[in-house]
PDB file of C-alpha atoms in Angstrom:
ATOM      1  CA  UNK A   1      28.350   5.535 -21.961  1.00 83.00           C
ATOM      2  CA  UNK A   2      27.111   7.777 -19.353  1.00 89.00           C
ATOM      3  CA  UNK A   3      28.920   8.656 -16.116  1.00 95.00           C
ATOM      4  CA  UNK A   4      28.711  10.659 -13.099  1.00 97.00           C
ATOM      5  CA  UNK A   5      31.599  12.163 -11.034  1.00 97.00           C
ATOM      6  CA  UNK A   6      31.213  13.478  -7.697  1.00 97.00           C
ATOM      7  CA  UNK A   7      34.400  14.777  -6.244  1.00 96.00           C
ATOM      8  CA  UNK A   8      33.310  15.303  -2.738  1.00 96.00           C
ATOM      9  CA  UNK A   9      33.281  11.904  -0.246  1.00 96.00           C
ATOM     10  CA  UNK A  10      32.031  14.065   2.801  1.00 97.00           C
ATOM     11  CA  UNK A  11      31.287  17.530   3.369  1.00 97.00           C
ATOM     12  CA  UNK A  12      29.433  19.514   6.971  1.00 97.00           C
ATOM     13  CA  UNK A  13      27.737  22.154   7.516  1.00 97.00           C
ATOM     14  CA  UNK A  14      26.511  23.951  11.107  1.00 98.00           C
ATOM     15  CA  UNK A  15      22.461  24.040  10.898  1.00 97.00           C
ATOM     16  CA  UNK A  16      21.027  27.054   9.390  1.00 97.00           C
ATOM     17  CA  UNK A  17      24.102  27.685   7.281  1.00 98.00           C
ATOM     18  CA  UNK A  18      24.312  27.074   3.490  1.00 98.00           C
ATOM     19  CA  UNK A  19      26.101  23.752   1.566  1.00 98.00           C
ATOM     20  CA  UNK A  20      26.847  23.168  -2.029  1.00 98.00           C
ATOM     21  CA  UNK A  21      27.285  19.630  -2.982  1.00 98.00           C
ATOM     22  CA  UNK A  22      29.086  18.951  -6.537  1.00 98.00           C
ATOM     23  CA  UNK A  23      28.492  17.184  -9.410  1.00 98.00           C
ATOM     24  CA  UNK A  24      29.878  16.614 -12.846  1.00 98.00           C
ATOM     25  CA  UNK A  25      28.367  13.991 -15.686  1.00 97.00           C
ATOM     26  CA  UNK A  26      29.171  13.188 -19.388  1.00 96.00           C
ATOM     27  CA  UNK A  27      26.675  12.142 -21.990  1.00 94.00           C
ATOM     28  CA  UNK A  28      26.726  12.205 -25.372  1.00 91.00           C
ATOM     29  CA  UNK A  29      22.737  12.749 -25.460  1.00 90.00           C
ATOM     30  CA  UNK A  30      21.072  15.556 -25.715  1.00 87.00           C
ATOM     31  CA  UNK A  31      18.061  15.109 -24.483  1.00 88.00           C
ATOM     32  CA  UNK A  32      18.485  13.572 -20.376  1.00 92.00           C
ATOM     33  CA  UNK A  33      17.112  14.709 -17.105  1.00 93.00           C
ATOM     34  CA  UNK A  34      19.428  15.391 -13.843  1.00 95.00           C
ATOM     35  CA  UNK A  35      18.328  14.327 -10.306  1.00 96.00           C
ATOM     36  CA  UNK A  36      19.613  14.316  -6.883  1.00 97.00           C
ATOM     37  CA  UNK A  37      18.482  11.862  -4.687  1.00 96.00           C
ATOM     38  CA  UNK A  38      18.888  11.794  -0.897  1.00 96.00           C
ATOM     39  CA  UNK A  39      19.226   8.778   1.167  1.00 95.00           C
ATOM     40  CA  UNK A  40      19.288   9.127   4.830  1.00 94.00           C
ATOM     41  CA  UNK A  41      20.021   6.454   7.037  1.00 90.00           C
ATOM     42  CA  UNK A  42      17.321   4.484   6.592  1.00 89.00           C
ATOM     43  CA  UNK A  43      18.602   3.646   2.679  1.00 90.00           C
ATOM     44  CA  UNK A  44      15.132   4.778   1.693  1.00 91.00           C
ATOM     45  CA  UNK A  45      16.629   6.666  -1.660  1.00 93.00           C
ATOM     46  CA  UNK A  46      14.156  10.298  -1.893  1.00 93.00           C
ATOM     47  CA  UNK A  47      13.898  12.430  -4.947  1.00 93.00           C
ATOM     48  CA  UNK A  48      15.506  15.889  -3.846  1.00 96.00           C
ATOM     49  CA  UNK A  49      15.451  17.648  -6.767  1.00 95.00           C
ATOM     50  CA  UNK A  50      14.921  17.493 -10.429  1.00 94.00           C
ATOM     51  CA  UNK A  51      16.530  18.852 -14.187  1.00 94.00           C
ATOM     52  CA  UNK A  52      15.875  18.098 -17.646  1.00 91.00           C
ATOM     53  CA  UNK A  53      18.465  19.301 -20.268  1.00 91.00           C
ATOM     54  CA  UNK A  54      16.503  21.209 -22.347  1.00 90.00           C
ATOM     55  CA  UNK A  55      15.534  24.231 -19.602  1.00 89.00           C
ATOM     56  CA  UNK A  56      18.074  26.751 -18.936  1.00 86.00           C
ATOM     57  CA  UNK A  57      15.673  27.513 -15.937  1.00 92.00           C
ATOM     58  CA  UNK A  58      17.654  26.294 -12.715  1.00 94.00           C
ATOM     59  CA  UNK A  59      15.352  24.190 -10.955  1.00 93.00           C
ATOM     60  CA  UNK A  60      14.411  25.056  -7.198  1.00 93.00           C
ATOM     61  CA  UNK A  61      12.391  23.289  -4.682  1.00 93.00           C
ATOM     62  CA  UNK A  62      12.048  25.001  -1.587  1.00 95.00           C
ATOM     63  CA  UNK A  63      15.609  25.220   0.342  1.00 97.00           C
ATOM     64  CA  UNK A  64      16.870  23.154  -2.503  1.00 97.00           C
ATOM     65  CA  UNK A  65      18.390  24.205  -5.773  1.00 97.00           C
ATOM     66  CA  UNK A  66      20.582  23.767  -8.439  1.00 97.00           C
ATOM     67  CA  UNK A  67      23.014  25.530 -10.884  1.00 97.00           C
ATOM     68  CA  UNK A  68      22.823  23.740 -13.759  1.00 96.00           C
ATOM     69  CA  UNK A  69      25.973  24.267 -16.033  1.00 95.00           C
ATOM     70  CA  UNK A  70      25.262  22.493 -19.417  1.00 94.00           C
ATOM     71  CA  UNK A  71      27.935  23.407 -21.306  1.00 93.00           C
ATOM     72  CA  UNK A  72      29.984  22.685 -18.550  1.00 95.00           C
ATOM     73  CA  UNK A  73      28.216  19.628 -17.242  1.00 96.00           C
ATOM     74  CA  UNK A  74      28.308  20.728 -14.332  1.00 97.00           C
ATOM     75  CA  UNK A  75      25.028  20.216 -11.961  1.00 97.00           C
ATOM     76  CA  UNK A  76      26.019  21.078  -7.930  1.00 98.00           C
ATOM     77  CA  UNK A  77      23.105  21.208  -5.525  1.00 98.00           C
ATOM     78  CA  UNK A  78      22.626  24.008  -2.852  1.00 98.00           C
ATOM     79  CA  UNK A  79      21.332  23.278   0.059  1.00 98.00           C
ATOM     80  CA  UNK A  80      20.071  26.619   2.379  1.00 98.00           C
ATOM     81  CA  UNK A  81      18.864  27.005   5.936  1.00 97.00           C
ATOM     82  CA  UNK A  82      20.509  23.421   6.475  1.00 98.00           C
ATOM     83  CA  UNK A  83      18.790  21.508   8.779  1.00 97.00           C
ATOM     84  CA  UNK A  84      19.645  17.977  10.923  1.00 97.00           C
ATOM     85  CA  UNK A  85      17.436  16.229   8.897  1.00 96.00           C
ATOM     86  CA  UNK A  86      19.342  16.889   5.833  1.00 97.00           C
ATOM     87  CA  UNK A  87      22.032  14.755   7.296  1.00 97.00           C
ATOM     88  CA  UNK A  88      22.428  12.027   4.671  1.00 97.00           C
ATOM     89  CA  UNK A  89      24.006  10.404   2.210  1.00 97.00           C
ATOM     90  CA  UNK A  90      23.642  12.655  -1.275  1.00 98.00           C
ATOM     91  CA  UNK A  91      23.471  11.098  -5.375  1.00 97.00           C
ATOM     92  CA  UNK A  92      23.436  12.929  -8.706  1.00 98.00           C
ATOM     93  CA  UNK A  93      21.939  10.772 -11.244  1.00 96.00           C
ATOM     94  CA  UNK A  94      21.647  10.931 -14.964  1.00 95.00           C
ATOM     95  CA  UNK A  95      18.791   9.542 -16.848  1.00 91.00           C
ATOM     96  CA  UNK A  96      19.197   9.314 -20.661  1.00 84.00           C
ATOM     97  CA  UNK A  97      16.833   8.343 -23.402  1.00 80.00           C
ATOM     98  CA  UNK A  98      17.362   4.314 -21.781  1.00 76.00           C
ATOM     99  CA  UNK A  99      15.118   5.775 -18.958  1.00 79.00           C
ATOM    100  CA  UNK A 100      18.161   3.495 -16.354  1.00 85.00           C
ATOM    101  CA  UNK A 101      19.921   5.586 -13.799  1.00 90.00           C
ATOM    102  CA  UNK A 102      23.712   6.410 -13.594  1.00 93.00           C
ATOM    103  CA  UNK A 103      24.873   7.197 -10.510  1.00 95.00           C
ATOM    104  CA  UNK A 104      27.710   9.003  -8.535  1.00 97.00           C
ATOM    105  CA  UNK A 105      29.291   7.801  -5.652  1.00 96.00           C
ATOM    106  CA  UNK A 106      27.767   9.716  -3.282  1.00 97.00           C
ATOM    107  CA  UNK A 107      28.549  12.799  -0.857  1.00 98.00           C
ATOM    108  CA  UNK A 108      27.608  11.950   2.714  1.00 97.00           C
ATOM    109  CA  UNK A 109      26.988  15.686   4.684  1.00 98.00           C
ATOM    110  CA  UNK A 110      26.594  15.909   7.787  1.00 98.00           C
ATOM    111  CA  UNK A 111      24.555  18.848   9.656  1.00 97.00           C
ATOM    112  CA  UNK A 112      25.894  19.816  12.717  1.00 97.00           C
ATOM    113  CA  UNK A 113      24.102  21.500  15.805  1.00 95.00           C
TER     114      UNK A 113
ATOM    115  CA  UNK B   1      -0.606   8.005  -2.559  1.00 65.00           C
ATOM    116  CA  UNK B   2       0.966   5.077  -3.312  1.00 76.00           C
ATOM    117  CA  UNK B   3       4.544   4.073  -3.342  1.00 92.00           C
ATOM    118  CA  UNK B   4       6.684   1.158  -4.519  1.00 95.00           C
ATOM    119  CA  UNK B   5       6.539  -2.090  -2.678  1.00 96.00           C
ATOM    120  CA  UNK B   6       9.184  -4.598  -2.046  1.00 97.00           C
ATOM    121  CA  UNK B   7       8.962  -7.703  -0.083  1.00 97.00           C
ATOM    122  CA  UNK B   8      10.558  -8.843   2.035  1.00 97.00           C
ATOM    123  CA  UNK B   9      12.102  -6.048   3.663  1.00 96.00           C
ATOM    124  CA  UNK B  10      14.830  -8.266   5.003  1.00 97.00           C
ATOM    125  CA  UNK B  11      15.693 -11.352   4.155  1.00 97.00           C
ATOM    126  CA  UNK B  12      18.999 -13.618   5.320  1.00 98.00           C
ATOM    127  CA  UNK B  13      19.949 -16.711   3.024  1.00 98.00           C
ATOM    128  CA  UNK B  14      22.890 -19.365   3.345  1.00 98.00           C
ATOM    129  CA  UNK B  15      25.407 -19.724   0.391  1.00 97.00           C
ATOM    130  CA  UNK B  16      24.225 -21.337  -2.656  1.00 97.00           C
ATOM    131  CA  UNK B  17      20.905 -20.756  -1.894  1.00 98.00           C
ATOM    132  CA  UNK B  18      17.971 -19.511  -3.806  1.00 98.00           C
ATOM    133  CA  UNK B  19      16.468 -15.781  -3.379  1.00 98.00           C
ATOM    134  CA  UNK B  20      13.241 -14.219  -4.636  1.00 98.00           C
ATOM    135  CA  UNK B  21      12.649 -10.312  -4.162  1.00 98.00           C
ATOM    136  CA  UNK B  22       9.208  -8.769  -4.974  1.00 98.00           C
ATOM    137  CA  UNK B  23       8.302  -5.462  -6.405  1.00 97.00           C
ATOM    138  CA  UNK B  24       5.388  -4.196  -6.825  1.00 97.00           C
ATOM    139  CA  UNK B  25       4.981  -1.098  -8.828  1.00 95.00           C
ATOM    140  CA  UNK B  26       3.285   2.087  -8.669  1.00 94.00           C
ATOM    141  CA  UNK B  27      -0.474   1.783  -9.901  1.00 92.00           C
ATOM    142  CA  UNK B  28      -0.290   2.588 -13.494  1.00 88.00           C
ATOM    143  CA  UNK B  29       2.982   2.574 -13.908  1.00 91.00           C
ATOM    144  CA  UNK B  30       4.731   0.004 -16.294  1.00 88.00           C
ATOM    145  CA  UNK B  31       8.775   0.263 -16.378  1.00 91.00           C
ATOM    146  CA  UNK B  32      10.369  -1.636 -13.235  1.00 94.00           C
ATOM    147  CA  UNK B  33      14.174  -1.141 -12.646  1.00 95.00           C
ATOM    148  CA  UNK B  34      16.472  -2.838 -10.458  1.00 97.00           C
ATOM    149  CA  UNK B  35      19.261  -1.969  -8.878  1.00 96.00           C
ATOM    150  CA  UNK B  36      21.971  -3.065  -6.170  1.00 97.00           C
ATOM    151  CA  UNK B  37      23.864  -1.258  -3.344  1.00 96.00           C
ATOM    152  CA  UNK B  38      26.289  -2.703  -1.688  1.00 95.00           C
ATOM    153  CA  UNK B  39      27.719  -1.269   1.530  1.00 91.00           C
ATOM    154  CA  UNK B  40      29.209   2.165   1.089  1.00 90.00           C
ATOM    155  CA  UNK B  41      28.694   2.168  -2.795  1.00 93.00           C
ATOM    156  CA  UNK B  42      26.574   3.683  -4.850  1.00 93.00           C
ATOM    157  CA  UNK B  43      23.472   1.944  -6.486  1.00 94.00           C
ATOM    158  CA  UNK B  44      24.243  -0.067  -9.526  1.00 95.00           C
ATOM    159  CA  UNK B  45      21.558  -0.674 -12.330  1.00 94.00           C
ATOM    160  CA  UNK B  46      20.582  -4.480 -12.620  1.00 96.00           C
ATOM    161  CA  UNK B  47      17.734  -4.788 -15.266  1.00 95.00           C
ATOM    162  CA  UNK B  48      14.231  -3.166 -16.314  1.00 93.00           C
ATOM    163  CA  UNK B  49      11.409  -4.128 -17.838  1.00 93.00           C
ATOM    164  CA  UNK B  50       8.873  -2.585 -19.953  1.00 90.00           C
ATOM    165  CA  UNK B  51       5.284  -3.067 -20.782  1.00 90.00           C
ATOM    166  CA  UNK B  52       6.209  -6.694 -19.539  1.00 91.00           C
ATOM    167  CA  UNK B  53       9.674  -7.287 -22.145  1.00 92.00           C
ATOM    168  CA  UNK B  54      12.963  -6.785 -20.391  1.00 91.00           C
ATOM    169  CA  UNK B  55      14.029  -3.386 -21.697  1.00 88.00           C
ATOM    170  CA  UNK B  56      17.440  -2.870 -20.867  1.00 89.00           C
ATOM    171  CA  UNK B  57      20.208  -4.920 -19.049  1.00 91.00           C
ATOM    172  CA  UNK B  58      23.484  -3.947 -16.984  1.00 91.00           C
ATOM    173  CA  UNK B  59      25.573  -5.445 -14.601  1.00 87.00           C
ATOM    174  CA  UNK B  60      23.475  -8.352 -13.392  1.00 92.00           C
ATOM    175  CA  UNK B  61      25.125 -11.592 -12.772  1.00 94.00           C
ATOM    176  CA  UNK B  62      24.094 -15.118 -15.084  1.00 95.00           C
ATOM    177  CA  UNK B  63      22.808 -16.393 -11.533  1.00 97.00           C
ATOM    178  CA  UNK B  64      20.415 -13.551 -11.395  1.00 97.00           C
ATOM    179  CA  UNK B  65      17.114 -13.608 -13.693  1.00 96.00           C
ATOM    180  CA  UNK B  66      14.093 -11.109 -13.515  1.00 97.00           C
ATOM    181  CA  UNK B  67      10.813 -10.986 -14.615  1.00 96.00           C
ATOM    182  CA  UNK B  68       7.403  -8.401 -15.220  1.00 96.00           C
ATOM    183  CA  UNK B  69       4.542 -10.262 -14.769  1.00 95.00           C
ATOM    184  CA  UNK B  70       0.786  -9.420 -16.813  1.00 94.00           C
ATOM    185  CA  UNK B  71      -0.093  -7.204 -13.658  1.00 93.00           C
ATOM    186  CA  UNK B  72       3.250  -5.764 -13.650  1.00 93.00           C
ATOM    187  CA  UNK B  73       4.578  -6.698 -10.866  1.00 95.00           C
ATOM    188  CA  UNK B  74       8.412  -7.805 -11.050  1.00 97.00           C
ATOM    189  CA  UNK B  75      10.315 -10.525  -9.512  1.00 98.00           C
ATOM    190  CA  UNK B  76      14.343 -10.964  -8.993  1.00 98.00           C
ATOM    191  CA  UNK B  77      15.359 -14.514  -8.395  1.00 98.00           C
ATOM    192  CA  UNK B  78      18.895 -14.808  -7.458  1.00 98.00           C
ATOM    193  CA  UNK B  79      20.536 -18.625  -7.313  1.00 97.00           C
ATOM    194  CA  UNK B  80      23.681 -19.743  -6.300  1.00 97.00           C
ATOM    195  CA  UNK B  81      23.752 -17.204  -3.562  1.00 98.00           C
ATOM    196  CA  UNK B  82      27.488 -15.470  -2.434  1.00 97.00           C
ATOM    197  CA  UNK B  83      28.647 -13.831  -0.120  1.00 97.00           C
ATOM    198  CA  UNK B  84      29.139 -10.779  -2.043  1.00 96.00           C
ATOM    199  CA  UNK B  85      25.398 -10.856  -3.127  1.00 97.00           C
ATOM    200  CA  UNK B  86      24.788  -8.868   0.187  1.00 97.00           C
ATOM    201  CA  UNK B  87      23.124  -5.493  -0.617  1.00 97.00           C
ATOM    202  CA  UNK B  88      20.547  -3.524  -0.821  1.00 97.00           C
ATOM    203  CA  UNK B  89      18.550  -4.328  -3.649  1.00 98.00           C
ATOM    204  CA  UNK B  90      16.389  -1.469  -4.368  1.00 97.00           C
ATOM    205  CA  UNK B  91      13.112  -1.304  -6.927  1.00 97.00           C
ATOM    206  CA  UNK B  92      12.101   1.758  -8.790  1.00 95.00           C
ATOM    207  CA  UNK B  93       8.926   2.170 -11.221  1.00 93.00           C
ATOM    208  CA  UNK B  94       8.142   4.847 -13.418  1.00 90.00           C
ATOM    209  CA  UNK B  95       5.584   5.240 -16.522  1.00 84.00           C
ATOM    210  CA  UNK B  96       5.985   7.498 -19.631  1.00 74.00           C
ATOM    211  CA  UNK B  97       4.449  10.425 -18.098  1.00 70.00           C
ATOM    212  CA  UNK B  98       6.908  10.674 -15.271  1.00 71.00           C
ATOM    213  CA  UNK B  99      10.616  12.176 -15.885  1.00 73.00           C
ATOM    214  CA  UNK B 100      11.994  10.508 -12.655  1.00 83.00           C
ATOM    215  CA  UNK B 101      11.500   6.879 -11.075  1.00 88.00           C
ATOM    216  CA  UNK B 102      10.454   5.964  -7.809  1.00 91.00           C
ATOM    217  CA  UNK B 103      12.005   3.780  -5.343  1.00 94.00           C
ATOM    218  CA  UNK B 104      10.657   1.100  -3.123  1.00 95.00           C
ATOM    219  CA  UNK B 105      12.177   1.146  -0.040  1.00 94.00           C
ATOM    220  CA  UNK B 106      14.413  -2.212  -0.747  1.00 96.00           C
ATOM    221  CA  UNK B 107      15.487  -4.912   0.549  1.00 97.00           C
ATOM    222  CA  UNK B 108      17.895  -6.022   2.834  1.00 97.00           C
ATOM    223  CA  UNK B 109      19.508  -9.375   1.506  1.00 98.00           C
ATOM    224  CA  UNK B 110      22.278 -10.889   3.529  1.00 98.00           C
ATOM    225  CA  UNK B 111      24.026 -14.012   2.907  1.00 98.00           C
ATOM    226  CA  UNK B 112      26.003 -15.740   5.547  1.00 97.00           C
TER     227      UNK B 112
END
């Protein structure tokens, strides 16, 4: 079975400043892929950022990035330069070789002016 | 380019009643999932489908079936509705080339 833990309900940040938002899994696969998915208040749910298992390479996407901890299995998303749009409702995801999600609860951060 | 569709967007149904939620996939792609949020939770794998044959099955209720149709697009009929069948019900495709899925924008099922 595959789960995802994330330990933070809520977290804020002022605009411009920098966020980490935590994430832990377990898998007994070794081959699986790591996401984050947004989902602002609309409930549309949008791909942040992407991992897969076998690159030690942390993956970056502009202001977004991870650190990527497989021994660990750890996989926390930093956010820089936040900005009010980020303002949403955060999900780490695990995809194994099923290709079905696993989800955390959620972090919900909020970006204040 | 484009996305995931789901119809209807909203949709409001009486207790006991029957629901059917549309997804059309991504052009080329051919593995649908489903999944449901409920308020304040997180979103819950249903069922998928590949290549038309149900490929993998989670926490979807007896009164719940699903379908992939020849041109791919899916179909969740719910029966029997409850109140606690209120959610989001979100569709995602992807195809074998593609390490992530992509999400329809859902819908919005409320039963009163």
């Amino acid at each position: 079975a595959q789960t995802v833990t994330q330990s933070q309900p809520e977290m804020s940040v002022q605009e411009a400043e920098t966020v980490t938002l935590s994430c832990t899994y377990d898998t007994s696969e070794n081959n699986y892929y790591l996401f984050w998915y947004k989902q602002p208040p609309s409930r549309q749910m949008i791909l942040v950022i992407r991992q897969e298992a076998y690159k030690q390479q942390n993956a970056t996407e502009n202001r977004f990035s991870v650190n990527f901890q497989k021994a660990a299995k750890s996989f926390s998303l930093k956010i820089s330069d936040s900005q009010l749009g980020d303002t949403a409702m955060y999900f780490c995801a695990l995809r194994g070789s099923n290709y079905k999600l696993t989800f955390g609860k959620g972090t919900l951060l909020t970006v204040n002016p | 380019a484009a996305g995931v569709i789901q119809s209807p967007r909203h949709l409001i149904k009486e207790k006991r009643e029957t629901a059917t939620l549309k997804c059309y996939p991504i052009p080329r792609h051919d593995t649908v999932y489903w999944y449901q949020q409920g308020p304040g939770q997180d979103p819950q794998f249903l069922i998928s489908f590949y290549e038309k044959m149900q490929s993998d099955k989670g926490s979807i209720p007896d009164r719940f079936s699903a379908q992939q149709f020849s041109d791919y697009h899916s179909e969740l009929n719910m029966s029997s509705l409850e109140l606690g069948d209120s959610a989001l019900y979100f569709c995602a495709s992807s195809s074998p080339r593609n390490t992530e899925a992509f999400f329809g924008q859902g819908t919005r099922l409320t039963v009163v």
